[in-house]
mmCIF file of N, CA and C in Angstrom:
data_model
loop_
_atom_site.group_PDB
_atom_site.id
_atom_site.type_symbol
_atom_site.label_atom_id
_atom_site.label_comp_id
_atom_site.label_asym_id
_atom_site.label_seq_id
_atom_site.Cartn_x
_atom_site.Cartn_y
_atom_site.Cartn_z
ATOM 1 N N UNK A 169 121.804 79.609 94.636
ATOM 2 C CA UNK A 169 121.212 78.006 95.089
ATOM 3 C C UNK A 169 122.713 76.984 93.011
ATOM 4 N N UNK A 170 122.778 76.081 94.244
ATOM 5 C CA UNK A 170 123.507 75.534 92.545
ATOM 6 C C UNK A 170 122.883 74.359 92.618
ATOM 7 N N UNK A 171 122.756 73.391 91.116
ATOM 8 C CA UNK A 171 121.530 72.117 91.487
ATOM 9 C C UNK A 171 123.139 71.409 90.504
ATOM 10 N N UNK A 172 122.626 70.057 90.771
ATOM 11 C CA UNK A 172 123.085 69.592 89.747
ATOM 12 C C UNK A 172 121.945 68.100 89.350
ATOM 13 N N UNK A 173 121.652 67.223 88.663
ATOM 14 C CA UNK A 173 120.840 66.608 88.273
ATOM 15 C C UNK A 173 120.700 64.724 88.738
ATOM 16 N N UNK A 174 119.855 64.163 88.791
ATOM 17 C CA UNK A 174 120.190 62.879 88.868
ATOM 18 C C UNK A 174 119.675 61.892 87.986
ATOM 19 N N UNK A 175 119.863 61.273 88.985
ATOM 20 C CA UNK A 175 119.576 60.085 87.637
ATOM 21 C C UNK A 175 118.223 58.579 88.192
ATOM 22 N N UNK A 176 117.298 58.288 88.314
ATOM 23 C CA UNK A 176 116.959 57.353 88.573
ATOM 24 C C UNK A 176 116.291 56.570 87.806
ATOM 25 N N UNK A 177 116.625 54.786 88.678
ATOM 26 C CA UNK A 177 116.676 54.094 87.303
ATOM 27 C C UNK A 177 114.887 53.118 86.982
ATOM 28 N N UNK A 178 115.000 53.349 85.239
ATOM 29 C CA UNK A 178 113.055 52.466 85.750
ATOM 30 C C UNK A 178 113.372 51.461 85.702
ATOM 31 N N UNK A 179 113.093 50.604 85.736
ATOM 32 C CA UNK A 179 113.236 48.840 86.178
ATOM 33 C C UNK A 179 111.707 47.889 84.840
ATOM 34 N N UNK A 180 112.327 47.663 84.228
ATOM 35 C CA UNK A 180 110.815 46.161 83.401
ATOM 36 C C UNK A 180 110.714 45.240 84.223
ATOM 37 N N UNK A 181 109.973 44.895 84.652
ATOM 38 C CA UNK A 181 110.161 43.507 85.211
ATOM 39 C C UNK A 181 110.831 42.491 85.475
ATOM 40 N N UNK A 182 111.457 41.907 84.689
ATOM 41 C CA UNK A 182 112.526 42.006 84.090
ATOM 42 C C UNK A 182 113.822 41.906 85.232
ATOM 43 N N UNK A 183 113.584 42.525 85.956
ATOM 44 C CA UNK A 183 114.615 44.101 86.464
ATOM 45 C C UNK A 183 116.459 44.707 86.494
ATOM 46 N N UNK A 184 115.397 44.700 83.963
ATOM 47 C CA UNK A 184 116.327 45.155 83.245
ATOM 48 C C UNK A 184 116.226 47.029 83.159
ATOM 49 N N UNK A 185 117.075 47.791 82.900
ATOM 50 C CA UNK A 185 116.993 48.998 83.404
ATOM 51 C C UNK A 185 116.731 49.224 81.545
ATOM 52 N N UNK A 186 115.203 50.280 81.176
ATOM 53 C CA UNK A 186 114.723 50.531 80.537
ATOM 54 C C UNK A 186 114.324 51.600 80.256
ATOM 55 N N UNK A 187 115.360 52.977 81.143
ATOM 56 C CA UNK A 187 114.832 53.959 81.037
ATOM 57 C C UNK A 187 115.579 54.235 81.915
ATOM 58 N N UNK A 188 116.001 56.178 82.951
ATOM 59 C CA UNK A 188 115.905 56.737 84.212
ATOM 60 C C UNK A 188 114.771 58.358 84.366
ATOM 61 N N UNK A 189 115.191 58.426 84.516
ATOM 62 C CA UNK A 189 114.270 59.975 85.138
ATOM 63 C C UNK A 189 115.091 60.367 86.065
ATOM 64 N N UNK A 190 115.736 61.925 84.805
ATOM 65 C CA UNK A 190 115.957 62.643 85.586
ATOM 66 C C UNK A 190 116.037 63.791 86.533
ATOM 67 N N UNK A 191 116.144 63.608 87.687
ATOM 68 C CA UNK A 191 115.260 65.111 88.536
ATOM 69 C C UNK A 191 116.913 65.515 88.979
ATOM 70 N N UNK A 192 115.839 66.910 89.927
ATOM 71 C CA UNK A 192 116.528 67.863 90.472
ATOM 72 C C UNK A 192 116.799 67.582 91.274
ATOM 73 N N UNK A 193 118.683 67.921 92.167
ATOM 74 C CA UNK A 193 118.626 68.198 93.616
ATOM 75 C C UNK A 193 120.142 68.524 93.524
ATOM 76 N N UNK A 194 119.849 69.754 94.781
ATOM 77 C CA UNK A 194 120.594 70.705 95.595
ATOM 78 C C UNK A 194 122.179 70.404 95.073
ATOM 79 N N UNK A 195 122.881 71.034 94.298
ATOM 80 C CA UNK A 195 124.272 71.001 94.213
ATOM 81 C C UNK A 195 124.675 71.513 95.513
ATOM 82 N N UNK A 196 125.029 71.592 96.866
ATOM 83 C CA UNK A 196 125.282 71.584 98.266
ATOM 84 C C UNK A 196 125.199 70.154 98.804
ATOM 85 N N UNK A 197 123.406 70.027 98.561
ATOM 86 C CA UNK A 197 123.123 68.662 99.173
ATOM 87 C C UNK A 197 122.970 67.331 98.933
ATOM 88 N N UNK A 198 122.799 67.673 97.756
ATOM 89 C CA UNK A 198 122.833 66.096 96.438
ATOM 90 C C UNK A 198 122.368 66.081 96.886
ATOM 91 N N UNK A 199 121.025 66.651 97.255
ATOM 92 C CA UNK A 199 119.215 65.989 98.317
ATOM 93 C C UNK A 199 118.222 67.221 97.155
ATOM 94 N N UNK A 200 116.806 66.460 97.320
ATOM 95 C CA UNK A 200 115.909 66.981 97.457
ATOM 96 C C UNK A 200 115.589 68.771 97.886
ATOM 97 N N UNK A 201 115.388 69.046 98.108
ATOM 98 C CA UNK A 201 115.061 70.542 99.065
ATOM 99 C C UNK A 201 113.667 70.901 98.686
ATOM 100 N N UNK A 202 113.142 71.379 99.647
ATOM 101 C CA UNK A 202 111.642 71.501 99.429
ATOM 102 C C UNK A 202 111.402 72.963 98.374
ATOM 103 N N UNK A 203 111.407 73.310 96.985
ATOM 104 C CA UNK A 203 111.165 73.749 96.311
ATOM 105 C C UNK A 203 109.794 73.517 95.343
ATOM 106 N N UNK A 204 109.286 73.960 95.192
ATOM 107 C CA UNK A 204 107.799 73.793 94.333
ATOM 108 C C UNK A 204 107.600 72.847 93.312
ATOM 109 N N UNK A 205 107.170 72.342 92.021
ATOM 110 C CA UNK A 205 107.672 71.146 91.535
ATOM 111 C C UNK A 205 108.745 72.125 90.253
ATOM 112 N N UNK A 206 107.934 73.346 89.754
ATOM 113 C CA UNK A 206 107.834 74.410 88.740
ATOM 114 C C UNK A 206 109.173 74.615 88.239
ATOM 115 N N UNK A 207 109.494 75.131 88.944
ATOM 116 C CA UNK A 207 111.288 75.196 90.299
ATOM 117 C C UNK A 207 112.844 74.202 89.703
ATOM 118 N N UNK A 208 111.880 72.687 90.134
ATOM 119 C CA UNK A 208 112.914 71.649 89.898
ATOM 120 C C UNK A 208 111.951 71.238 88.276
ATOM 121 N N UNK A 209 111.554 71.184 86.921
ATOM 122 C CA UNK A 209 110.894 71.298 86.142
ATOM 123 C C UNK A 209 112.711 72.095 85.702
ATOM 124 N N UNK A 210 112.095 73.711 86.061
ATOM 125 C CA UNK A 210 112.580 74.226 84.395
ATOM 126 C C UNK A 210 114.307 74.446 85.139
ATOM 127 N N UNK A 211 114.847 74.094 85.863
ATOM 128 C CA UNK A 211 116.861 73.918 86.720
ATOM 129 C C UNK A 211 116.633 72.518 85.814
ATOM 130 N N UNK A 212 115.982 71.504 85.889
ATOM 131 C CA UNK A 212 116.262 70.370 84.874
ATOM 132 C C UNK A 212 116.566 71.157 84.024
ATOM 133 N N UNK A 213 116.155 71.244 83.298
ATOM 134 C CA UNK A 213 115.969 72.090 81.551
ATOM 135 C C UNK A 213 117.168 72.424 81.323
ATOM 136 N N UNK A 214 116.537 74.198 82.250
ATOM 137 C CA UNK A 214 118.203 75.111 81.764
ATOM 138 C C UNK A 214 119.180 75.034 82.663
ATOM 139 N N UNK A 215 119.878 73.297 83.126
ATOM 140 C CA UNK A 215 121.085 73.501 82.992
ATOM 141 C C UNK A 215 121.334 72.034 82.064
ATOM 142 N N UNK A 216 120.511 70.736 81.373
ATOM 143 C CA UNK A 216 121.239 70.392 80.291
ATOM 144 C C UNK A 216 120.955 71.640 78.927
ATOM 145 N N UNK A 217 120.032 72.271 78.992
ATOM 146 C CA UNK A 217 119.814 72.536 77.909
ATOM 147 C C UNK A 217 121.492 74.278 77.629
ATOM 148 N N UNK A 218 121.336 75.145 78.960
ATOM 149 C CA UNK A 218 123.204 75.880 79.531
ATOM 150 C C UNK A 218 124.074 74.846 78.790
ATOM 151 N N UNK A 219 124.116 73.608 79.484
ATOM 152 C CA UNK A 219 125.377 72.320 79.069
ATOM 153 C C UNK A 219 125.747 72.290 78.328
ATOM 154 N N UNK A 220 124.656 72.194 77.109
ATOM 155 C CA UNK A 220 124.536 71.676 76.037
ATOM 156 C C UNK A 220 124.447 70.293 75.978
ATOM 157 N N UNK A 221 123.694 69.509 77.114
ATOM 158 C CA UNK A 221 124.457 67.381 77.334
ATOM 159 C C UNK A 221 122.493 67.622 77.037
ATOM 160 N N UNK A 222 122.716 66.554 76.261
ATOM 161 C CA UNK A 222 122.045 65.707 75.793
ATOM 162 C C UNK A 222 121.111 64.696 76.569
ATOM 163 N N UNK A 223 119.833 64.859 76.566
ATOM 164 C CA UNK A 223 119.459 64.322 78.083
ATOM 165 C C UNK A 223 119.524 62.519 77.684
ATOM 166 N N UNK A 224 119.947 62.135 76.892
ATOM 167 C CA UNK A 224 120.355 60.737 76.577
ATOM 168 C C UNK A 224 121.514 60.187 77.160
ATOM 169 N N UNK A 225 122.640 61.549 77.007
ATOM 170 C CA UNK A 225 124.021 61.008 76.443
ATOM 171 C C UNK A 225 124.275 60.495 78.001
ATOM 172 N N UNK A 226 122.739 60.905 79.168
ATOM 173 C CA UNK A 226 123.062 60.531 80.962
ATOM 174 C C UNK A 226 122.419 59.597 81.239
ATOM 175 N N UNK A 227 122.192 58.346 79.973
ATOM 176 C CA UNK A 227 121.251 58.554 80.375
ATOM 177 C C UNK A 227 121.680 56.720 79.762
ATOM 178 N N UNK A 228 123.004 56.186 79.286
ATOM 179 C CA UNK A 228 123.662 55.380 78.235
ATOM 180 C C UNK A 228 122.790 54.651 76.996
ATOM 181 N N UNK A 229 121.959 55.958 76.258
ATOM 182 C CA UNK A 229 121.700 55.823 75.965
ATOM 183 C C UNK A 229 119.993 55.070 75.584
ATOM 184 N N UNK A 230 119.724 55.495 77.246
ATOM 185 C CA UNK A 230 118.635 54.909 77.099
ATOM 186 C C UNK A 230 117.477 56.002 77.542
ATOM 187 N N UNK A 231 116.019 56.173 76.609
ATOM 188 C CA UNK A 231 115.032 56.621 77.059
ATOM 189 C C UNK A 231 115.278 57.677 77.963
ATOM 190 N N UNK A 232 115.339 58.647 77.984
ATOM 191 C CA UNK A 232 114.928 59.955 80.448
ATOM 192 C C UNK A 232 113.412 60.835 79.883
ATOM 193 N N UNK A 233 113.261 60.984 81.147
ATOM 194 C CA UNK A 233 111.608 61.497 81.993
ATOM 195 C C UNK A 233 112.029 62.944 82.548
ATOM 196 N N UNK A 234 111.239 63.415 82.320
ATOM 197 C CA UNK A 234 111.113 64.491 83.264
ATOM 198 C C UNK A 234 110.070 64.336 83.965
ATOM 199 N N UNK A 235 110.598 64.487 85.572
ATOM 200 C CA UNK A 235 108.695 65.216 86.193
ATOM 201 C C UNK A 235 108.046 66.544 85.432
ATOM 202 N N UNK A 236 107.651 66.387 84.436
ATOM 203 C CA UNK A 236 106.735 67.603 84.770
ATOM 204 C C UNK A 236 104.903 68.446 85.682
ATOM 205 N N UNK A 237 105.224 68.734 86.390
ATOM 206 C CA UNK A 237 103.914 69.286 86.833
ATOM 207 C C UNK A 237 103.266 69.828 86.976
ATOM 208 N N UNK A 238 101.572 70.368 87.157
ATOM 209 C CA UNK A 238 101.110 70.139 85.884
ATOM 210 C C UNK A 238 100.628 71.753 86.193
ATOM 211 N N UNK A 239 101.279 72.743 86.695
ATOM 212 C CA UNK A 239 101.639 73.615 85.696
ATOM 213 C C UNK A 239 102.045 73.975 84.819
ATOM 214 N N UNK A 240 103.841 73.284 84.508
ATOM 215 C CA UNK A 240 104.033 72.859 83.811
ATOM 216 C C UNK A 240 103.269 72.578 82.313
ATOM 217 N N UNK A 241 102.376 72.389 83.165
ATOM 218 C CA UNK A 241 102.554 71.659 81.966
ATOM 219 C C UNK A 241 101.455 71.944 80.429
ATOM 220 N N UNK A 242 99.747 73.345 81.667
ATOM 221 C CA UNK A 242 99.676 74.046 81.416
ATOM 222 C C UNK A 242 99.669 75.054 81.177
ATOM 223 N N UNK A 243 101.029 75.532 81.397
ATOM 224 C CA UNK A 243 101.686 76.738 80.771
ATOM 225 C C UNK A 243 102.874 76.275 79.353
ATOM 226 N N UNK A 244 102.870 75.339 79.020
ATOM 227 C CA UNK A 244 103.060 74.391 78.114
ATOM 228 C C UNK A 244 105.286 74.655 77.867
ATOM 229 N N UNK A 245 105.881 74.370 78.674
ATOM 230 C CA UNK A 245 106.930 74.502 79.403
ATOM 231 C C UNK A 245 107.221 72.927 78.883
ATOM 232 N N UNK A 246 106.703 72.576 79.087
ATOM 233 C CA UNK A 246 106.366 71.153 78.441
ATOM 234 C C UNK A 246 107.208 71.204 77.340
ATOM 235 N N UNK A 247 106.066 71.697 75.421
ATOM 236 C CA UNK A 247 105.545 71.467 73.836
ATOM 237 C C UNK A 247 107.132 72.589 74.334
ATOM 238 N N UNK A 248 107.458 73.346 74.814
ATOM 239 C CA UNK A 248 108.013 74.137 74.655
ATOM 240 C C UNK A 248 110.296 73.590 74.726
ATOM 241 N N UNK A 249 110.156 72.739 75.074
ATOM 242 C CA UNK A 249 111.765 72.180 75.677
ATOM 243 C C UNK A 249 112.351 71.192 74.698
ATOM 244 N N UNK A 250 111.822 70.712 73.338
ATOM 245 C CA UNK A 250 112.692 70.148 72.396
ATOM 246 C C UNK A 250 113.365 70.942 71.761
ATOM 247 N N UNK A 251 113.989 69.474 72.245
ATOM 248 C CA UNK A 251 115.670 69.398 71.635
ATOM 249 C C UNK A 251 115.937 69.431 70.428
ATOM 250 N N UNK A 252 116.259 70.080 68.989
ATOM 251 C CA UNK A 252 116.494 69.429 68.151
ATOM 252 C C UNK A 252 117.758 68.914 68.582
ATOM 253 N N UNK A 253 118.177 67.533 67.234
ATOM 254 C CA UNK A 253 119.373 66.843 67.556
ATOM 255 C C UNK A 253 119.690 67.099 65.835
#
């Protein structure tokens, strides 16, 4: 399965974009397929790091968020993915 990353704007109360959430999307249909949350998170991270893209470059220098499911939080995936600048 090929994949891509989508971004969802996060707004403040004045409707200004303050950040983005990076989302997993199936490359062929550009939609979220029925896959486990862990797979989606790992694919987003692998796509970013394999391509050498800094997440903030996808967000117009705004903060980015990646959704981590419960399993990814408790198994250490979240703490092992910090990218050094």
